[in-house]
mmCIF file of C-alpha atoms and ligand atoms in Angstrom:
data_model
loop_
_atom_site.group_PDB
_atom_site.id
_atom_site.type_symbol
_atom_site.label_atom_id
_atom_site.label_comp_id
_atom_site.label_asym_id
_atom_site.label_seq_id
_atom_site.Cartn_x
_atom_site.Cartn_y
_atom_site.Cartn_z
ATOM 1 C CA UNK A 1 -10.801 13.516 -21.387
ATOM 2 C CA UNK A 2 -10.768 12.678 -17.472
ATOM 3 C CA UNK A 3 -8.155 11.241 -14.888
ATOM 4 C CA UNK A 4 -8.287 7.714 -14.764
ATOM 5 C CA UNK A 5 -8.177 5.939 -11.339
ATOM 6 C CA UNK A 6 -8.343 1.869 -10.870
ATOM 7 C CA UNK A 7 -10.216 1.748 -7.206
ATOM 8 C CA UNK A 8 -9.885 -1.730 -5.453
ATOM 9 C CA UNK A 9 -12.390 -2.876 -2.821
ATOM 10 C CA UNK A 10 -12.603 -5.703 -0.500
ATOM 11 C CA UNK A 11 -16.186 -7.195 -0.184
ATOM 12 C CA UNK A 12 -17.982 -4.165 -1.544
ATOM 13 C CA UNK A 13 -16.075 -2.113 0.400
ATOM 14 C CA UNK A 14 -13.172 0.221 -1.072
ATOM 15 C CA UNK A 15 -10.200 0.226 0.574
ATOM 16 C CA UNK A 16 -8.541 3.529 2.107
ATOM 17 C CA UNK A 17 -5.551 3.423 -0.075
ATOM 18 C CA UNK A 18 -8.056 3.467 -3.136
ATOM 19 C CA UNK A 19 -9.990 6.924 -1.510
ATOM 20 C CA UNK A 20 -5.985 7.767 -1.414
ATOM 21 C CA UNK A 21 -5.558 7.288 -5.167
ATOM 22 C CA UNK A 22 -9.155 8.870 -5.666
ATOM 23 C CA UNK A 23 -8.267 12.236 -3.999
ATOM 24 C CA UNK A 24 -4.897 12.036 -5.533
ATOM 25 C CA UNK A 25 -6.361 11.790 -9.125
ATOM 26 C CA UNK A 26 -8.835 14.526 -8.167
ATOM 27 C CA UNK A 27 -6.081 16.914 -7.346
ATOM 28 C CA UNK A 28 -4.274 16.161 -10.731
ATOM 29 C CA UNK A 29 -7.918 16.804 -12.184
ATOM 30 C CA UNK A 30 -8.257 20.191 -10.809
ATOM 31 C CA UNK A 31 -5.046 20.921 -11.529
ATOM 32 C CA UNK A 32 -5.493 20.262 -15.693
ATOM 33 C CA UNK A 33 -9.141 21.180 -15.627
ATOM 34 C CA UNK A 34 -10.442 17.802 -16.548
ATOM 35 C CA UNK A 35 -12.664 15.366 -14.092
ATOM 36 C CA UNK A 36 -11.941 12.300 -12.060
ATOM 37 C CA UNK A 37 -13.642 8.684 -13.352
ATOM 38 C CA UNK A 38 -12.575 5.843 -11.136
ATOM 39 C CA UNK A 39 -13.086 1.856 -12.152
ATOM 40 C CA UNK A 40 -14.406 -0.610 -10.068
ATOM 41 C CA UNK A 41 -14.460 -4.020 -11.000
ATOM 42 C CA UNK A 42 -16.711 -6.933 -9.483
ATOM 43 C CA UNK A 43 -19.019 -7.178 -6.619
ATOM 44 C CA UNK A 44 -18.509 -3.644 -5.870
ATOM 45 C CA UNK A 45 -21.549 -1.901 -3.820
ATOM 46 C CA UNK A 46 -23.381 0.889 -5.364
ATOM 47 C CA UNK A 47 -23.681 3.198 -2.083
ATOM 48 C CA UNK A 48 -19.329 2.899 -1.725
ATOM 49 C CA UNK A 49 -19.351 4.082 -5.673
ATOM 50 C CA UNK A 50 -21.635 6.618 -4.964
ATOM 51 C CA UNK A 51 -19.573 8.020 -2.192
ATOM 52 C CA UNK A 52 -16.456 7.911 -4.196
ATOM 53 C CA UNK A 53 -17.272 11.412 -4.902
ATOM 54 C CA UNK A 54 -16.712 12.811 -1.261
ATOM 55 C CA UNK A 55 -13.285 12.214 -2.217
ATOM 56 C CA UNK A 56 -13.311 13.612 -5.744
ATOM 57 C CA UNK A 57 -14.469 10.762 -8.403
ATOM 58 C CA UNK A 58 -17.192 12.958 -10.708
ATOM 59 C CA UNK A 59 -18.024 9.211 -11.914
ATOM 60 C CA UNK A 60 -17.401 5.469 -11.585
ATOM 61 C CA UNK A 61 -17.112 3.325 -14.306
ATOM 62 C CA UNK A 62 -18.309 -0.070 -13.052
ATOM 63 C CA UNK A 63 -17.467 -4.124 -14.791
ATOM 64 C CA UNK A 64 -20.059 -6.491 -12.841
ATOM 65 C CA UNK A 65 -18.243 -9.401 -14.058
ATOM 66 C CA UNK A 66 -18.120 -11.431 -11.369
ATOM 67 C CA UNK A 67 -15.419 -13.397 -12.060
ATOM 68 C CA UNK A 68 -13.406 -10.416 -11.532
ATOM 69 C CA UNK A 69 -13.956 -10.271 -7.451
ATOM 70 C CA UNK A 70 -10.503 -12.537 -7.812
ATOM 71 C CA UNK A 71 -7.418 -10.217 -9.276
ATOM 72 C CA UNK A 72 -6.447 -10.857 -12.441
ATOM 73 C CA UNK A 73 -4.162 -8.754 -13.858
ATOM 74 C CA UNK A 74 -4.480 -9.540 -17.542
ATOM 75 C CA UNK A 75 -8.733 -8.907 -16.823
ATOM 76 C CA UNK A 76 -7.822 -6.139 -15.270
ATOM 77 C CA UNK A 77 -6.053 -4.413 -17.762
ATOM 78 C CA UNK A 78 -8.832 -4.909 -20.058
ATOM 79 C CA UNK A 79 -11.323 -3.419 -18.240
ATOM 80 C CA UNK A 80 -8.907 -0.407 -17.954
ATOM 81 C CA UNK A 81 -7.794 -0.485 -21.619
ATOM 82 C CA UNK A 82 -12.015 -0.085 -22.303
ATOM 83 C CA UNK A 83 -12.121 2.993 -19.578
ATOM 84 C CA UNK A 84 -9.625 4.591 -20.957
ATOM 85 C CA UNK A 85 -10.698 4.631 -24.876
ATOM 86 C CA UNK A 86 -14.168 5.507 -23.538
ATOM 87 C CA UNK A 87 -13.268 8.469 -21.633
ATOM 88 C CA UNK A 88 -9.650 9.188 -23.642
ATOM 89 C CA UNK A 89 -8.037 9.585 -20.389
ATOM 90 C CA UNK A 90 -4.301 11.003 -20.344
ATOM 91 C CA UNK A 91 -3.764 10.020 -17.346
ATOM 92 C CA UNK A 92 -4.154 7.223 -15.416
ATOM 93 C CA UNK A 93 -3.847 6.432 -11.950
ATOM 94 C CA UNK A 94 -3.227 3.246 -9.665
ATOM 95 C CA UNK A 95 -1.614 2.586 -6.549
ATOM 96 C CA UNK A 96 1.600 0.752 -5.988
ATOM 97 C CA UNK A 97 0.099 -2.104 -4.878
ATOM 98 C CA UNK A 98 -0.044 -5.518 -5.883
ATOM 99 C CA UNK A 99 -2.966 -4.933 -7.941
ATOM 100 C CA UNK A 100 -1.375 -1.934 -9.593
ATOM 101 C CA UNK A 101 2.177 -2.901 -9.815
ATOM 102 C CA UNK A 102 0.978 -5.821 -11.739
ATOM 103 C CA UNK A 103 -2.027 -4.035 -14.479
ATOM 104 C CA UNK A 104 -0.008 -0.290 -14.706
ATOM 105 C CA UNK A 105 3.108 -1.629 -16.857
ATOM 106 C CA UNK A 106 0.629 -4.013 -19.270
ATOM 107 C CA UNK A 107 -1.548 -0.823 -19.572
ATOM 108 C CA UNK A 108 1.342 2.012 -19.892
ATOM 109 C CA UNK A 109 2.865 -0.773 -22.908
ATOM 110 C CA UNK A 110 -0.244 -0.735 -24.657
ATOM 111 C CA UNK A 111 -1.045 2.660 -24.222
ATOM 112 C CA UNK A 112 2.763 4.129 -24.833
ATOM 113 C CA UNK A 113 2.402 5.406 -22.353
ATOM 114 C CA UNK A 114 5.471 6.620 -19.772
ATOM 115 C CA UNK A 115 4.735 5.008 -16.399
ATOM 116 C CA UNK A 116 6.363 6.551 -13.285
ATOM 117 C CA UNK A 117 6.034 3.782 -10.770
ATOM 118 C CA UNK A 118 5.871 4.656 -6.707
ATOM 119 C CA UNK A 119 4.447 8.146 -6.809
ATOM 120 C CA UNK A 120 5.016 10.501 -3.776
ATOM 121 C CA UNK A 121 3.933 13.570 -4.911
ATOM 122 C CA UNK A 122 1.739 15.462 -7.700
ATOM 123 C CA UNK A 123 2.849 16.179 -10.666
ATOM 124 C CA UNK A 124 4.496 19.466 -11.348
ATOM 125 C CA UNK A 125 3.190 20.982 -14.006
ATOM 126 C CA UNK A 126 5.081 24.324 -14.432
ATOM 127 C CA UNK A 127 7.917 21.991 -15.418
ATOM 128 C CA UNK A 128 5.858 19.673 -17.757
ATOM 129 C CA UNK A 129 4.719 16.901 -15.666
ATOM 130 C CA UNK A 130 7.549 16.285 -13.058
ATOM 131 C CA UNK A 131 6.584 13.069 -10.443
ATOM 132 C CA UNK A 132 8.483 12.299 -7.972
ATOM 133 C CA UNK A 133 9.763 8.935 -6.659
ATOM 134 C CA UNK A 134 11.240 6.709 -4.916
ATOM 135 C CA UNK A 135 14.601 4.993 -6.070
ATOM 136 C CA UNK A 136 17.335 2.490 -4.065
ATOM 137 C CA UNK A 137 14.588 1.300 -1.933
ATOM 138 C CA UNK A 138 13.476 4.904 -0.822
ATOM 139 C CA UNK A 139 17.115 5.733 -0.410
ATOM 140 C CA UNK A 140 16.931 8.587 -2.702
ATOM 141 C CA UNK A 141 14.180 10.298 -4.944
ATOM 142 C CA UNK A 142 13.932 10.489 -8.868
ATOM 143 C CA UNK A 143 11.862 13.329 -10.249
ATOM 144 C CA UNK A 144 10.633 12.186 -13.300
ATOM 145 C CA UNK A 145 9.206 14.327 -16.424
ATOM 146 C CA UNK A 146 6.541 11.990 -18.518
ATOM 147 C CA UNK A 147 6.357 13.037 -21.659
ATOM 148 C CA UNK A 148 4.239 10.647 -23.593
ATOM 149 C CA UNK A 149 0.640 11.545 -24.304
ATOM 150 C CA UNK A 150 -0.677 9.428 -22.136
ATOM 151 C CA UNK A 151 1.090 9.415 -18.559
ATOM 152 C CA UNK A 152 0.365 6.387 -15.751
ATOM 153 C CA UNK A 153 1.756 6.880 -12.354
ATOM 154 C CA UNK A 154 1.107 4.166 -9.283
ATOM 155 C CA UNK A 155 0.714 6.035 -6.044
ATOM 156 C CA UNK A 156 2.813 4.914 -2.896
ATOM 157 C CA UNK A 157 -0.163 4.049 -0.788
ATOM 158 C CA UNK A 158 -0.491 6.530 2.738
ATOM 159 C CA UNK A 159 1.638 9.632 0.936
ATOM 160 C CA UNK A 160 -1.013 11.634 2.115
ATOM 161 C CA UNK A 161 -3.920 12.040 4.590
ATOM 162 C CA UNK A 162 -7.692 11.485 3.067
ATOM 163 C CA UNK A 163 -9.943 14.071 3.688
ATOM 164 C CA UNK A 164 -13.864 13.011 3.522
ATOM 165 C CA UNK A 165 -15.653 16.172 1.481
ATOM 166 C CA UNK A 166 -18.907 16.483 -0.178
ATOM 167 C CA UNK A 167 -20.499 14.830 -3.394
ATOM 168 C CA UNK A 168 -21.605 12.252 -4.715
ATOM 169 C CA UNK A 169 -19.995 9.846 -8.001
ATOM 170 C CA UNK A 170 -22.449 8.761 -10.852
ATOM 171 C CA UNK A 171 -22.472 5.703 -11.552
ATOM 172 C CA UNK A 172 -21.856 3.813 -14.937
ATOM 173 C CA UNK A 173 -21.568 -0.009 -16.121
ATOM 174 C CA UNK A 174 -18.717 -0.677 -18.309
ATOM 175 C CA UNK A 175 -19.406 -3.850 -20.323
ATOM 176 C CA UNK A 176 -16.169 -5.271 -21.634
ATOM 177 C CA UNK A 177 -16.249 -8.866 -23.600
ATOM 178 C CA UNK A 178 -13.854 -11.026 -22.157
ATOM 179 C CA UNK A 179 -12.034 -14.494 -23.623
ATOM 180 C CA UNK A 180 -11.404 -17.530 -22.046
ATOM 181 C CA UNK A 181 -7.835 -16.256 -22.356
ATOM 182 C CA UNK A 182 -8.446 -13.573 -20.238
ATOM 183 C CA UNK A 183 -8.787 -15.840 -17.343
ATOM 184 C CA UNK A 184 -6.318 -18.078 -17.571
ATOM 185 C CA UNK A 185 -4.733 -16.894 -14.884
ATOM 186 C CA UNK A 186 -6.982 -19.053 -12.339
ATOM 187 C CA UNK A 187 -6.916 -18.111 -8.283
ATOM 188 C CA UNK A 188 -5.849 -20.992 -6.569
ATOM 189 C CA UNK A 189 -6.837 -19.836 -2.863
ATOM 190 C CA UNK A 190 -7.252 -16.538 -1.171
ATOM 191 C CA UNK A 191 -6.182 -16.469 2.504
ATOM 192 C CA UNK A 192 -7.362 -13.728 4.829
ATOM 193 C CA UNK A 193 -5.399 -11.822 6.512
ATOM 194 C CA UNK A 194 -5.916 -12.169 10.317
ATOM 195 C CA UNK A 195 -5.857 -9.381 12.815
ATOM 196 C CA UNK A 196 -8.460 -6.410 13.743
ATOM 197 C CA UNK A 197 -6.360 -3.597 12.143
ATOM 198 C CA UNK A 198 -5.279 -4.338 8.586
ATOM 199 C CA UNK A 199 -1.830 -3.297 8.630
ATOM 200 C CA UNK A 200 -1.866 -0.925 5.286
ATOM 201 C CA UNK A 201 -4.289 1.403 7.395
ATOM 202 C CA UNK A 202 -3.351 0.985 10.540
ATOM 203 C CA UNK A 203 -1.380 4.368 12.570
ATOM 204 C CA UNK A 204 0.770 1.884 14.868
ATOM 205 C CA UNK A 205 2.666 -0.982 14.016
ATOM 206 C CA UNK A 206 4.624 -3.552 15.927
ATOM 207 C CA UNK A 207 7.266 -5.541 13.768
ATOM 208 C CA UNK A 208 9.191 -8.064 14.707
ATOM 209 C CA UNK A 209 12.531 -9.387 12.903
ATOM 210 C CA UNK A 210 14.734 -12.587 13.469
ATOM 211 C CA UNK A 211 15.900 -11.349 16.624
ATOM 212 C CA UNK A 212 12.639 -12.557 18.152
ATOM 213 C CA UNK A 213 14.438 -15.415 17.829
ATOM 214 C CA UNK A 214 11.096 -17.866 16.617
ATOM 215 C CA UNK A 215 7.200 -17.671 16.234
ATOM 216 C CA UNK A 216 7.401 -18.969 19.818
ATOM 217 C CA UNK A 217 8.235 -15.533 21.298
ATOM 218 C CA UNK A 218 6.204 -13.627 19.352
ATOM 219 C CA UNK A 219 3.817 -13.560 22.449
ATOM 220 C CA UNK A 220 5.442 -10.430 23.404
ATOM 221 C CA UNK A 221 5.052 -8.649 20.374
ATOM 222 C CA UNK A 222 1.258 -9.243 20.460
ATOM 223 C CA UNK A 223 0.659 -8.189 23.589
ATOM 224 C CA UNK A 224 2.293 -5.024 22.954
ATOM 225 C CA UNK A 225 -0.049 -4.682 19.486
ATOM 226 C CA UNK A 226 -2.534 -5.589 21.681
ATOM 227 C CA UNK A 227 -2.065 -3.070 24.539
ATOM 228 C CA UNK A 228 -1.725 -0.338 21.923
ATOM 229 C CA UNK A 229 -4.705 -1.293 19.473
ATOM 230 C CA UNK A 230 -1.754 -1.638 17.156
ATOM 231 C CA UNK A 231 -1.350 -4.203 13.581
ATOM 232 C CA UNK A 232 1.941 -6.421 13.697
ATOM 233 C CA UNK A 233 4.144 -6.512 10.833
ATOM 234 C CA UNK A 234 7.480 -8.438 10.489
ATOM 235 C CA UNK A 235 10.532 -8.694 8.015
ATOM 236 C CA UNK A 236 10.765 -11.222 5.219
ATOM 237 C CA UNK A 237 13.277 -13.591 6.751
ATOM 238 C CA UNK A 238 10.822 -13.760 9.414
ATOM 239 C CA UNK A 239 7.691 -14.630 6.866
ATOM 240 C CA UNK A 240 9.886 -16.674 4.577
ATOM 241 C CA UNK A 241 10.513 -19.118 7.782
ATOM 242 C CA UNK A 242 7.351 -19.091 8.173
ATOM 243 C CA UNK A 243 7.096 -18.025 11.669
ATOM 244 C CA UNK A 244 4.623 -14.890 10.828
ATOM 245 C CA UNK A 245 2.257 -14.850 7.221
ATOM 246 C CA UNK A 246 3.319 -13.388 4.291
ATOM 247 C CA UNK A 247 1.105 -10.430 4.683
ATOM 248 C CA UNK A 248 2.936 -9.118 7.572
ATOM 249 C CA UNK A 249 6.071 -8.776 6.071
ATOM 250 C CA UNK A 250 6.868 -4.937 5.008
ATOM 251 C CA UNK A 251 9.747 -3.470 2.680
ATOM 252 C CA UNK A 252 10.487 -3.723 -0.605
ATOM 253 C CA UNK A 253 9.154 -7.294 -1.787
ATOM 254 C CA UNK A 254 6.278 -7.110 1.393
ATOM 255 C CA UNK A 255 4.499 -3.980 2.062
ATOM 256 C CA UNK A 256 4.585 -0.371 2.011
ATOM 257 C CA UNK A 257 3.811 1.254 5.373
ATOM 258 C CA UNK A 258 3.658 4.571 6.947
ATOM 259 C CA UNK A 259 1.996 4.380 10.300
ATOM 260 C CA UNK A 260 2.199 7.299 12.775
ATOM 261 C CA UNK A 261 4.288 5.160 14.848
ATOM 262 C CA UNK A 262 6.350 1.759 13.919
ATOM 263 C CA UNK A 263 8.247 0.382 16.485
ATOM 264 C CA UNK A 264 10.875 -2.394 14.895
ATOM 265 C CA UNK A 265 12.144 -5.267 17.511
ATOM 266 C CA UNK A 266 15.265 -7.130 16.477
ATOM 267 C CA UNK A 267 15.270 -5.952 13.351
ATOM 268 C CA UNK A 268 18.589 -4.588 12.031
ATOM 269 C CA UNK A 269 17.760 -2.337 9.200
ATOM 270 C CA UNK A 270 19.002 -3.133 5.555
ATOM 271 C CA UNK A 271 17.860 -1.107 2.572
ATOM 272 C CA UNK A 272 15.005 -3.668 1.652
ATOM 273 C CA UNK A 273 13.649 -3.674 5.152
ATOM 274 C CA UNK A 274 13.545 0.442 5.332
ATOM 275 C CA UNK A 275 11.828 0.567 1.789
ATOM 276 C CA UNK A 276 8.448 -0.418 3.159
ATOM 277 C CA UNK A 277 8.666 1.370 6.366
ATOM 278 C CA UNK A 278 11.048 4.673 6.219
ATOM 279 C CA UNK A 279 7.898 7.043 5.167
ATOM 280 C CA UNK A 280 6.866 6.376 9.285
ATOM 281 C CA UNK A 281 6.466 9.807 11.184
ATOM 282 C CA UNK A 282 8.024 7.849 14.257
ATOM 283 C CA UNK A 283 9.939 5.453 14.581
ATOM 284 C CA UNK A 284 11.686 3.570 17.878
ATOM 285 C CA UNK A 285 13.943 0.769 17.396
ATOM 286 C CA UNK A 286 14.723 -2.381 19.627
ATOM 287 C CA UNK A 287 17.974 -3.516 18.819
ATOM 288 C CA UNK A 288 20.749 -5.465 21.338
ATOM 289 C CA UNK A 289 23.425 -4.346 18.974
ATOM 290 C CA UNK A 290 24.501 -1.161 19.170
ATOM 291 C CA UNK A 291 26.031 -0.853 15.927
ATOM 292 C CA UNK A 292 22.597 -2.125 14.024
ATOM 293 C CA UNK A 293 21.552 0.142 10.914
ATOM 294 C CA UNK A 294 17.889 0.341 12.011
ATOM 295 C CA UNK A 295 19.098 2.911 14.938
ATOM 296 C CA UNK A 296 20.221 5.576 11.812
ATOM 297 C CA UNK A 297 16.806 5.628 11.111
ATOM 298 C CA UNK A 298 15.489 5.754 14.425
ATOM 299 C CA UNK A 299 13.791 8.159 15.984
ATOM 300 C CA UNK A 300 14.093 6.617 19.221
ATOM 301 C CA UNK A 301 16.603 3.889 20.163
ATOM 302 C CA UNK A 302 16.255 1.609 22.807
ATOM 303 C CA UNK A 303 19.266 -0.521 23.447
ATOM 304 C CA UNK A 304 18.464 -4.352 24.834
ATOM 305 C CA UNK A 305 17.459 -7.588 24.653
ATOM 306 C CA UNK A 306 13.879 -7.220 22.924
ATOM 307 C CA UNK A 307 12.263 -10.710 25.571
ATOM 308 C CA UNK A 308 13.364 -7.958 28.424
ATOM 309 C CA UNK A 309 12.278 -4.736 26.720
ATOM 310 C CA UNK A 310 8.826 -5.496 24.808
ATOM 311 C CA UNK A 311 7.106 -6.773 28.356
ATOM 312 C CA UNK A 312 8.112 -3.911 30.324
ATOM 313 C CA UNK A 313 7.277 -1.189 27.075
ATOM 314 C CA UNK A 314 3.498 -3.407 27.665
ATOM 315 C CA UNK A 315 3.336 -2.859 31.442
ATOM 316 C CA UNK A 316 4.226 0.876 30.750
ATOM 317 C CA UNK A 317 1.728 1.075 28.191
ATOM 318 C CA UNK A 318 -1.220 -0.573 30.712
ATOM 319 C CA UNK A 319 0.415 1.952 33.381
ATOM 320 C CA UNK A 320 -0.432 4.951 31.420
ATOM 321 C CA UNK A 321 -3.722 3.637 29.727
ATOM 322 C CA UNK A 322 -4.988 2.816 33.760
ATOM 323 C CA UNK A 323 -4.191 6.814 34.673
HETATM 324 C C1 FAD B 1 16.024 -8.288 -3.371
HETATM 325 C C2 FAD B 1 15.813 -8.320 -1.887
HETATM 326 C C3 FAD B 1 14.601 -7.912 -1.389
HETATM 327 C C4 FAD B 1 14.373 -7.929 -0.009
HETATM 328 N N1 FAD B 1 13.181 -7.493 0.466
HETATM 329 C C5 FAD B 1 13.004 -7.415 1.797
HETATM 330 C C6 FAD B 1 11.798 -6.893 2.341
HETATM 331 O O1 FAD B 1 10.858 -6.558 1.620
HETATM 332 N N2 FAD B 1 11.695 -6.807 3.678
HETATM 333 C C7 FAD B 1 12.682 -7.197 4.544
HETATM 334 O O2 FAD B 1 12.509 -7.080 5.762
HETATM 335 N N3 FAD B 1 13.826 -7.699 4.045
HETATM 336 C C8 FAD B 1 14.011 -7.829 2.715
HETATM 337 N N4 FAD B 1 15.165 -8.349 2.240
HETATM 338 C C9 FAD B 1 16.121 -8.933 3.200
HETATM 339 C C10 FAD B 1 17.009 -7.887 3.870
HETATM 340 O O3 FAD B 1 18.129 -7.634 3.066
HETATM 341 C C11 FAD B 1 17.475 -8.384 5.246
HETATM 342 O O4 FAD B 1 18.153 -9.602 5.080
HETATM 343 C C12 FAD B 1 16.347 -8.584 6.236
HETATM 344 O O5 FAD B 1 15.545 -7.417 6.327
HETATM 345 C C13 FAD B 1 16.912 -8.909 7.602
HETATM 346 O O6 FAD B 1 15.869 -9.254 8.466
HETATM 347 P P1 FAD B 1 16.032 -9.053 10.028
HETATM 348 O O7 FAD B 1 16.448 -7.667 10.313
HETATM 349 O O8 FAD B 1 14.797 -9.565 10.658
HETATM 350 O O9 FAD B 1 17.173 -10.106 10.393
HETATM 351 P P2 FAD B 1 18.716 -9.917 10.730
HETATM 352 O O10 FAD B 1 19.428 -9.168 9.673
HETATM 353 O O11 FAD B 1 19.213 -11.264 11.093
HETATM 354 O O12 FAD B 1 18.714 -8.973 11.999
HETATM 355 C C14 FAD B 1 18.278 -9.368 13.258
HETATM 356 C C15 FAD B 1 18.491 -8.212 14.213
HETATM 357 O O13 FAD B 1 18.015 -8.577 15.473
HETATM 358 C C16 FAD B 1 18.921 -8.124 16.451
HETATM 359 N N5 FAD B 1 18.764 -9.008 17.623
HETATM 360 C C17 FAD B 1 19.191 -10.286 17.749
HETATM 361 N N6 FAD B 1 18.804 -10.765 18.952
HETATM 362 C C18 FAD B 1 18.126 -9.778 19.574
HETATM 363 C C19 FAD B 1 17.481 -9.664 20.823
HETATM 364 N N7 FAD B 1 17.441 -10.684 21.695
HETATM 365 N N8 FAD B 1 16.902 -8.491 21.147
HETATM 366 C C20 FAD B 1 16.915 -7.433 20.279
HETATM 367 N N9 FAD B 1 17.524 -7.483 19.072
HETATM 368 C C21 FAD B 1 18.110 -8.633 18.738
HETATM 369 C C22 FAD B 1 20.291 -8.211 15.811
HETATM 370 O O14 FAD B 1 21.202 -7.333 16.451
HETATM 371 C C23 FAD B 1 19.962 -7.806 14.386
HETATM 372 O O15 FAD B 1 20.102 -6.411 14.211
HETATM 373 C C24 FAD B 1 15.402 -8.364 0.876
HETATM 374 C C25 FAD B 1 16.630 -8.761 0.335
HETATM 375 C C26 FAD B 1 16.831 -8.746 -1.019
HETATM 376 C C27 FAD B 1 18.175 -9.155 -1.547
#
């Protein structure tokens, strides 16, 4: 019996969200007295397995198929179905991701297993196994008691810090027959996301909303991002008229951020918007409306016309970095 953790990499490389869900399934590990065995899936490189241990994986369970360097949920699941018959894991870990909003509810149905989806804490054992999550877009918490046999929870990615230890992860293939079926699901194209700091990692964020008015202004915005070393992000109006792509756009159909500072420019605020964003530790809002929800939630409030603002929060920003 072991924790179960789906790790996702990119290029060989594993993501920090998935060292997140590593340590996080550790901790539930010590906590039961059981170990930690991650899956990795695809082109994943032997050294990053290894070193899955320095954040608590005691092994990796590891599908070569190469077809699975594309997502596919329904693959996906099967590799996970296999890892968790061969280890009879009883709990199961993912993130709330794409990747694991999509294979968690397939594999909690076929396990019956309860599923407690958007983690942000550990479970709390002295009253059975009590999660806690988010609910109404991160308006309000649920604290959740699974208790099915087998429990899967998705982990809100960056609910806590990860801290590099010691050790080292053993390293195991997991050969799982797959159908034709399996990959019917076919990847039509994978875009990149642009930028130098992917914005699911990075500590500051720059959004923009549809008071930037079009793509055309957005010149500000990224010299701000760029003065500060900081990833841009955006609501979904704003991606779904295409002036920004789709992987900038944060909330709750977009991303799930929580940056050490996020600083939101014509952006008013709703519910959906604040679901991806609210777990920042600061946040300062650029609003010309006074009345605009996003100032609630504001740490700082700046009150203006965001073309005026953004250039002269860029020169101050040069000012200090030149002292
Ligand atoms: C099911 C569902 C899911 C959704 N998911 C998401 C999601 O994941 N993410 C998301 O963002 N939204 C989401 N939405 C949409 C959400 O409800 C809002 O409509 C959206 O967030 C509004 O985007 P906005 O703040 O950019 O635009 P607006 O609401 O139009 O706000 C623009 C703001 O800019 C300000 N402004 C205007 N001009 C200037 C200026 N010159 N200088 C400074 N400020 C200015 C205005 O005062 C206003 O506050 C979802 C909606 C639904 C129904």
């Amino acid at each position: 019996m072991s924790v179960l953790v789906l790790v996702e990499h990119a290029g060989g490389v594993f993501k920090k969200k998935s060292l997140e869900a590593v340590q996080y399934a550790a901790n539930i590990a010590k906590a039961t007295g059981t170990t930690v065995t991650a899956v990795a899936v695809g082109d994943a490189d032997n050294a990053a397995m290894q070193a899955l241990g320095q954040y608590g994986a005691n092994k990796v369970l590891h599908t070569t198929d190469s077809r699975l360097n594309e997502f596919n949920s329904r693959a996906y699941t099967k590799v996970m179905l296999a890892a968790a018959a061969k280890e009879g894991a009883k709990v199961i870990v993912g993130l709330h991701d794409t990747v694991g909003k999509a294979v968690t509810p397939r594999l909690a149905a076929r396990l019956k297993a309860g599923l407690v989806a958007g983690a942000v804490s550990y479970p709390d054992l002295s009253k059975g196994f009590v999660v806690k999550k988010n609910v109404f877009s991160g308006k309000a918490f649920a604290y959740v008691n699974v208790t099915s046999d087998v429990k899967v929870i998705t982990l809100m990615p960056n609910t806590y810090p990860v801290v590099k230890g010691e050790g080292s992860a053993t390293v195991e293939n997991l050969d799982v027959t797959f159908e034709d079926k399996d990959f019917s699901i076919k990847v039509v194209e994978v875009s990149k996301a642009s930028g130098s700091v992917p914005l699911s990692e990075a500590e500051l964020v720059v959004s923009g909303g549809r008071g930037m008015k079009g793509p055309e202004n957005w010149y500000v915005l990224e010299d701000l991002a760029k003065e500060l070393g900081a990833a841009l992000a955006c609501s979904r109006p704003v991606a779904d008229s295409h002036w920004r792509p789709h992987n900038e756009h944060v909330g709750q159909t977009g991303g799930t951020i929580r940056p050490n500072l996020y600083i939101a420019v014509g952006i008013s605020g709703a519910i959906q918007h604040l679901a991806g964003v609210n777990g920042s530790k600061t946040i300062v809002v650029i609003n010309k409306d006074p009345e605009a929800p996003f100032f609630k939630a504001a740490d700082y409030g700046v009150l203006g016309d965001a073309m005026e603002i953004v250039p002269r929060l860029t020169e101050a920003v040069k000012k200090f970095k030149g002292q």
